[in-house]
Amino acid sequence: MGIILNRNYLNLNIIHISNMLTKEECIFGQQVSLEEGQYIEFKSFTTDKLTQKKISDKSLNYFEDYFLGFMNANFDQDSFLYMGVDDNGLIQGVPIERNTRDKIQKLLSSKLQQKFNRKINPEICSVNFLKVSECPEDYYIIEFVIGSHPKKEFFYTRKGSSTVYLRDGATNPKIQSDQLLKEIIRGRKVNRLTRESQELKDQIVNDKNNIDLRYQLIKILEELGDAKSIAGHYEKIIQIRTNKGIQDSENDSVRMQLAKSLERLENSEGALDVLETVQDKNNDDFKREKSKILSSLHKEQEAISILESIVENNPQDYLSITQMGLMYYKQQSWIESIRCFSKALKIEPRYRFAKYWKKSAYHQMLAKNGQC
């Protein structure tokens, strides 16, 4: 079938999955050479008095749990679920007729596309039926193969369920702790971003003056919270632009981008230092950014003064007026805060942000006066 197993895990020569259980091994009551672990699961179930429909339903229900566990944990190589083999590796087999085998094949494809919280390419999974010899009836081992796949920053679950199965060695535990799941996803995201950042760094080594590559890297470094590296790349961008004959005053936009990046990373002091290197300090964007940073440093009055100078030149600037309202809000100056939000809403009545904070300031004022 062409899918190759990892030799290190099985401690065997690299072999075809069709040879995982050889014809010689598929003998009723014989012990297989494989062992359960991170990538292999054995499952037996009593088939006495089970109809073919129940055998089909039961095998596919078992498949769901283990499929989810393998999909959420195993990415680097294929995983295998063997039904009709007990926990000790003894072959029992499943009495399964041809029509039932065909039914399982068909249902597997639709299940992959409809049963889970995300559609899954049917090609990632296959089912094989391995004939068990020395049995009075037609017994088979049902072999489900879950292929290797890219690591995702989410978990596969059944539709409408928050229960996550996550393969751990030879077990398939349920995880229902939101905090633990978030930590696992965060870890996966950090690993991905670290890998992507290294790939970009390698490209930059060979193309040092490529500004686009540096901006791509800066975006990833922001998610990783690496303020020092971000500053270094912005400085390099300014240097590259200067070497191309761009006037230093035209690099103000780059300095503004750096300041905003540092402010998003809560490095307000560093952001303020960068803003001081901007040459055009009369620009409204510069003033808004500086007022925002000053506010984060608990210097609301200085920030308000800057915004007032903007509004003086542009009385219709409802965004700056709203920002002033937020700063009065932080100072618990409820009346001034409400006035600013009301003024902004008079200019732009549909501005929901101002509506929300006006309502909040009003409730805070009533609570302070014991009227709420």
Coordinates of C-alpha atoms in Angstrom, one line a residue:
M1 CA 0.0 0.0 0.0
G2 CA 3.0 2.2 0.0
I3 CA 2.9 3.8 3.5
I4 CA 6.2 3.3 5.3
L5 CA 6.6 3.0 9.1
N6 CA 9.3 4.6 11.2
R7 CA 12.0 1.9 11.9
N8 CA 13.0 3.5 15.2
Y9 CA 9.6 3.2 16.8
L10 CA 9.0 -0.4 15.8
N11 CA 12.6 -1.5 16.1
L12 CA 12.1 -3.5 12.8
N13 CA 13.3 -3.1 9.3
I14 CA 11.3 -0.5 7.3
I15 CA 8.2 -2.5 6.0
H16 CA 4.9 -2.0 4.2
I17 CA 1.9 -1.6 6.4
S18 CA 0.4 -4.6 4.5
N19 CA 3.2 -6.6 6.2
M20 CA 2.6 -5.2 9.7
L21 CA 0.8 -8.4 10.5
T22 CA 2.0 -11.0 8.1
K23 CA 0.0 -14.0 6.9
E24 CA 2.0 -16.2 9.2
E25 CA 1.1 -14.0 12.2
C26 CA -2.6 -13.8 11.5
I27 CA -3.4 -17.1 13.2
F28 CA -6.2 -17.4 15.7
G29 CA -4.8 -17.3 19.3
Q30 CA -1.2 -16.4 18.2
Q31 CA 0.6 -13.5 19.7
V32 CA 1.7 -10.7 17.3
S33 CA 5.2 -9.3 17.3
L34 CA 4.0 -5.7 17.7
E35 CA 3.4 -3.9 21.0
E36 CA 0.9 -1.2 21.9
G37 CA 2.3 2.3 22.2
Q38 CA 2.1 5.9 21.0
Y39 CA 1.3 4.7 17.4
I40 CA -0.3 1.3 17.8
E41 CA -3.5 0.3 19.6
F42 CA -5.1 -3.1 20.0
K43 CA -8.8 -3.5 20.6
S44 CA -10.8 -6.6 21.3
F45 CA -14.5 -6.8 21.7
T46 CA -16.9 -9.7 22.5
T47 CA -18.8 -10.6 19.4
D48 CA -21.1 -13.2 20.9
K49 CA -24.7 -12.6 19.8
L50 CA -23.7 -9.5 17.9
T51 CA -25.4 -9.0 14.5
Q52 CA -23.3 -7.8 11.6
K53 CA -24.9 -4.3 12.0
K54 CA -23.8 -4.2 15.6
I55 CA -20.3 -5.3 14.7
S56 CA -20.1 -2.5 12.1
D57 CA -21.4 0.1 14.5
K58 CA -19.2 -1.0 17.4
S59 CA -16.0 -1.0 15.3
L60 CA -16.7 2.4 13.9
N61 CA -17.5 3.8 17.3
Y62 CA -14.3 2.5 18.7
F63 CA -12.5 3.9 15.7
E64 CA -13.8 7.5 16.5
D65 CA -12.2 7.7 19.9
Y66 CA -8.8 6.4 18.8
F67 CA -8.8 8.3 15.6
L68 CA -9.2 11.5 17.5
G69 CA -6.5 10.5 20.0
F70 CA -4.1 9.8 17.1
M71 CA -5.0 12.9 15.1
N72 CA -4.5 15.2 18.1
A73 CA -1.1 13.7 19.1
N74 CA 0.7 12.0 16.3
F75 CA 1.9 14.0 13.4
D76 CA 5.3 12.7 12.3
Q77 CA 4.3 9.2 11.3
D78 CA 1.3 6.8 10.7
S79 CA -0.8 5.4 13.5
F80 CA -2.6 2.0 13.6
L81 CA -5.7 0.7 15.3
Y82 CA -6.1 -3.1 15.2
M83 CA -9.5 -4.5 16.2
G84 CA -9.6 -8.2 16.9
V85 CA -6.3 -8.2 18.8
D86 CA -6.4 -8.1 22.7
D87 CA -4.2 -6.1 25.0
N88 CA -1.7 -8.9 25.2
G89 CA -1.3 -9.0 21.5
L90 CA -3.3 -12.3 21.1
I91 CA -5.2 -12.6 17.8
Q92 CA -9.0 -13.1 18.3
G93 CA -10.4 -11.7 15.1
V94 CA -13.8 -10.5 14.3
P95 CA -16.5 -12.5 12.4
I96 CA -17.3 -10.0 9.7
E97 CA -19.0 -10.8 6.4
R98 CA -18.1 -9.3 3.0
N99 CA -21.2 -7.0 2.9
T100 CA -20.2 -5.6 6.4
R101 CA -16.7 -5.0 5.2
D102 CA -17.9 -3.1 2.3
K103 CA -20.3 -1.1 4.5
I104 CA -17.4 -0.1 6.9
Q105 CA -15.4 1.1 3.9
K106 CA -18.2 3.3 2.8
L107 CA -19.2 4.6 6.2
L108 CA -15.6 5.5 7.1
S109 CA -15.4 8.0 4.3
S110 CA -18.6 9.8 5.2
K111 CA -17.8 9.7 8.9
L112 CA -14.5 11.5 8.3
Q113 CA -16.3 14.3 6.5
Q114 CA -19.4 14.6 8.7
K115 CA -18.8 13.4 12.2
F116 CA -16.0 15.7 13.5
N117 CA -15.7 19.4 14.2
R118 CA -13.7 19.8 11.0
K119 CA -13.9 18.1 7.6
I120 CA -11.1 15.6 7.2
N121 CA -9.7 14.4 3.9
P122 CA -10.7 10.7 3.6
E123 CA -7.3 10.0 2.1
I124 CA -5.7 10.4 5.5
C125 CA -7.3 7.2 6.7
S126 CA -7.8 3.7 5.4
V127 CA -9.2 0.4 6.6
N128 CA -8.0 -3.0 5.7
F129 CA -9.3 -6.5 6.6
L130 CA -6.6 -9.1 7.4
K131 CA -7.8 -12.7 7.2
V132 CA -7.3 -14.8 10.3
S133 CA -6.4 -18.4 9.7
E134 CA -7.2 -21.5 11.6
C135 CA -10.7 -20.3 12.5
P136 CA -13.9 -22.2 11.9
E137 CA -15.5 -19.0 10.5
D138 CA -14.4 -16.0 8.4
Y139 CA -12.6 -14.0 11.0
Y140 CA -10.7 -10.8 10.2
I141 CA -8.5 -8.3 12.0
I142 CA -9.8 -4.8 11.2
E143 CA -6.8 -2.5 10.6
F144 CA -7.4 1.3 10.6
V145 CA -4.5 3.3 9.4
I146 CA -4.3 7.0 10.3
G147 CA -1.7 8.8 8.2
S148 CA 0.8 11.4 9.3
H149 CA -0.4 14.9 8.9
P150 CA 0.6 18.6 9.7
K151 CA 0.4 19.7 13.3
K152 CA -2.5 22.0 13.9
E153 CA -3.2 24.7 16.5
F154 CA -6.6 23.2 17.4
F155 CA -8.0 19.8 18.5
Y156 CA -10.2 17.5 16.5
T157 CA -13.4 16.5 18.4
R158 CA -16.8 15.1 17.7
K159 CA -19.2 17.7 16.4
G160 CA -20.8 19.5 19.4
S161 CA -18.4 18.0 21.9
S162 CA -15.7 19.7 23.9
T163 CA -14.1 16.4 24.9
V164 CA -10.6 16.0 23.5
Y165 CA -8.9 12.7 23.1
L166 CA -5.1 12.9 23.1
R167 CA -2.9 9.8 22.6
D168 CA -0.4 9.4 25.4
G169 CA 1.8 6.3 25.1
A170 CA -0.5 3.3 25.1
T171 CA -3.4 5.2 26.5
N172 CA -6.1 7.4 24.9
P173 CA -7.2 9.7 27.7
K174 CA -10.0 12.3 27.6
I175 CA -8.9 15.9 28.4
Q176 CA -11.5 18.4 29.5
S177 CA -9.3 21.0 31.2
D178 CA -9.6 24.2 29.2
Q179 CA -6.4 25.6 30.7
L180 CA -4.4 22.5 29.9
L181 CA -5.7 22.5 26.3
K182 CA -4.9 26.2 25.9
E183 CA -1.3 25.5 27.1
I184 CA -0.9 22.7 24.7
I185 CA -2.2 24.8 21.8
R186 CA 0.0 27.7 22.9
G187 CA 3.0 25.4 22.9
R188 CA 2.2 24.2 19.4
K189 CA 1.8 27.8 18.2
V190 CA 5.1 28.9 19.7
N191 CA 6.9 25.9 18.1
R192 CA 5.4 26.8 14.7
L193 CA 6.3 30.5 15.0
T194 CA 9.8 29.7 16.1
R195 CA 10.2 27.4 13.1
E196 CA 8.8 30.0 10.7
S197 CA 11.0 32.8 12.2
Q198 CA 14.1 30.6 11.7
E199 CA 13.2 30.0 8.1
L200 CA 12.9 33.7 7.5
K201 CA 16.1 34.4 9.3
D202 CA 17.9 31.9 7.1
Q203 CA 16.5 33.7 4.0
I204 CA 17.6 37.1 5.3
V205 CA 21.1 35.8 5.7
N206 CA 21.2 35.3 2.0
D207 CA 19.2 38.5 1.2
K208 CA 20.1 41.1 3.8
N209 CA 18.6 44.1 2.1
N210 CA 15.2 42.5 1.5
I211 CA 12.8 44.7 3.5
D212 CA 9.7 42.6 2.8
L213 CA 11.3 39.6 4.5
R214 CA 12.1 41.7 7.5
Y215 CA 8.5 42.9 7.8
Q216 CA 7.3 39.3 7.6
L217 CA 9.8 38.3 10.4
I218 CA 8.7 41.3 12.5
K219 CA 5.1 40.1 12.4
I220 CA 6.1 36.7 13.7
L221 CA 8.4 38.2 16.3
E222 CA 5.5 40.3 17.6
E223 CA 3.5 37.1 18.3
L224 CA 6.6 35.7 20.1
G225 CA 7.0 38.9 22.1
D226 CA 10.6 39.4 21.1
A227 CA 10.8 43.2 21.4
K228 CA 14.6 43.4 21.2
S229 CA 14.8 41.6 17.8
I230 CA 11.9 43.7 16.5
A231 CA 13.8 46.9 17.3
G232 CA 16.9 45.5 15.6
H233 CA 15.0 44.7 12.4
Y234 CA 13.3 48.1 12.2
E235 CA 16.6 49.8 12.7
K236 CA 18.0 47.7 9.9
I237 CA 15.1 48.7 7.7
I238 CA 15.8 52.4 8.3
Q239 CA 19.5 51.8 7.5
I240 CA 18.6 50.0 4.2
R241 CA 16.2 52.8 3.2
T242 CA 18.9 55.4 4.0
N243 CA 21.5 53.6 1.9
K244 CA 19.0 53.7 -1.0
G245 CA 19.0 57.5 -0.8
I246 CA 15.8 57.9 1.2
Q247 CA 15.8 61.0 3.3
D248 CA 15.9 60.5 7.1
S249 CA 12.7 62.4 7.5
E250 CA 10.9 59.9 5.3
N251 CA 11.8 57.2 7.8
D252 CA 9.3 58.6 10.3
S253 CA 6.7 56.1 9.2
V254 CA 9.1 53.2 10.0
R255 CA 9.8 54.7 13.4
M256 CA 6.1 55.0 14.1
Q257 CA 5.6 51.4 13.2
L258 CA 8.4 50.4 15.6
A259 CA 6.8 52.5 18.4
K260 CA 3.4 50.9 17.8
S261 CA 5.0 47.5 17.8
L262 CA 6.7 48.1 21.2
E263 CA 3.5 49.6 22.6
R264 CA 1.6 46.5 21.7
L265 CA 4.3 44.5 23.5
E266 CA 3.7 46.7 26.6
N267 CA 7.2 48.2 26.3
S268 CA 5.8 51.7 26.6
E269 CA 9.1 53.4 27.8
G270 CA 10.9 52.0 24.7
A271 CA 8.0 53.1 22.5
L272 CA 8.2 56.6 23.9
D273 CA 12.0 56.7 23.3
V274 CA 11.5 55.7 19.7
L275 CA 8.8 58.5 19.2
E276 CA 11.3 61.1 20.3
T277 CA 13.4 60.2 17.2
V278 CA 10.5 61.1 14.9
Q279 CA 11.2 64.4 13.1
D280 CA 7.7 65.5 12.2
K281 CA 6.2 65.9 15.7
N282 CA 3.2 68.0 14.4
N283 CA 1.7 65.0 12.6
D284 CA -1.7 63.9 14.1
D285 CA -0.8 60.2 13.9
F286 CA 2.3 61.0 15.9
K287 CA 0.3 62.9 18.5
R288 CA -2.3 60.1 18.9
E289 CA 0.3 57.5 19.3
K290 CA 2.2 59.5 21.9
S291 CA -0.9 60.2 23.9
K292 CA -1.8 56.5 23.9
I293 CA 1.7 55.6 25.2
L294 CA 1.6 58.4 27.8
S295 CA -1.7 57.1 29.0
S296 CA -0.3 53.6 29.4
L297 CA 2.4 55.2 31.6
H298 CA -0.3 56.7 33.7
K299 CA 0.4 60.2 32.4
E300 CA -3.2 60.9 31.4
Q301 CA -3.1 64.7 31.8
E302 CA -0.2 65.0 29.4
A303 CA -2.0 62.7 27.0
I304 CA -5.2 64.7 27.2
S305 CA -3.3 67.9 26.4
I306 CA -1.9 66.4 23.3
L307 CA -5.4 65.2 22.1
E308 CA -6.9 68.6 22.9
S309 CA -4.4 70.2 20.4
I310 CA -5.5 67.7 17.8
V311 CA -9.2 68.4 18.4
E312 CA -8.5 72.2 18.3
N313 CA -7.3 71.8 14.7
N314 CA -10.0 69.3 13.8
P315 CA -13.2 69.6 15.9
Q316 CA -14.8 66.7 14.0
D317 CA -12.1 64.1 15.0
Y318 CA -14.5 61.9 17.1
L319 CA -11.7 59.2 17.5
S320 CA -9.5 61.6 19.4
I321 CA -12.4 62.9 21.4
T322 CA -13.3 59.3 22.4
Q323 CA -9.7 58.7 23.3
M324 CA -9.9 61.7 25.6
G325 CA -13.0 60.2 27.2
L326 CA -11.2 57.0 27.9
M327 CA -8.4 58.9 29.7
Y328 CA -10.9 60.8 31.8
Y329 CA -12.5 57.4 32.5
K330 CA -9.1 56.1 33.8
Q331 CA -8.9 59.1 36.1
Q332 CA -12.5 58.4 37.3
S333 CA -13.5 61.8 36.1
W334 CA -17.0 60.5 35.1
I335 CA -18.6 63.7 34.1
E336 CA -15.8 64.8 31.8
S337 CA -15.6 61.3 30.4
I338 CA -19.4 61.3 29.6
R339 CA -19.1 64.7 28.0
C340 CA -16.4 63.5 25.6
F341 CA -18.3 60.3 24.7
S342 CA -21.4 62.4 24.1
K343 CA -19.5 64.8 21.9
A344 CA -18.1 62.0 19.9
L345 CA -21.5 60.4 19.4
K346 CA -23.0 63.8 18.3
I347 CA -20.4 63.7 15.4
E348 CA -20.8 60.0 14.7
P349 CA -24.0 58.6 16.3
R350 CA -23.3 55.0 15.2
Y351 CA -19.9 54.7 17.0
R352 CA -20.6 51.8 19.2
F353 CA -17.3 52.0 21.1
A354 CA -18.2 55.5 22.4
K355 CA -21.7 54.2 23.3
Y356 CA -20.3 51.4 25.3
W357 CA -17.9 53.5 27.4
K358 CA -20.5 56.3 27.9
K359 CA -22.9 53.8 29.4
S360 CA -20.1 52.3 31.5
A361 CA -19.0 55.8 32.8
Y362 CA -22.7 56.6 33.6
H363 CA -23.1 53.4 35.7
Q364 CA -19.8 54.1 37.5
M365 CA -20.9 57.6 38.3
L366 CA -24.2 56.4 39.7
A367 CA -22.5 53.7 41.7
K368 CA -20.1 56.3 43.2
N369 CA -23.1 58.4 44.3
G370 CA -24.9 55.4 45.7
Q371 CA -27.7 55.5 43.2
C372 CA -27.0 52.1 41.6

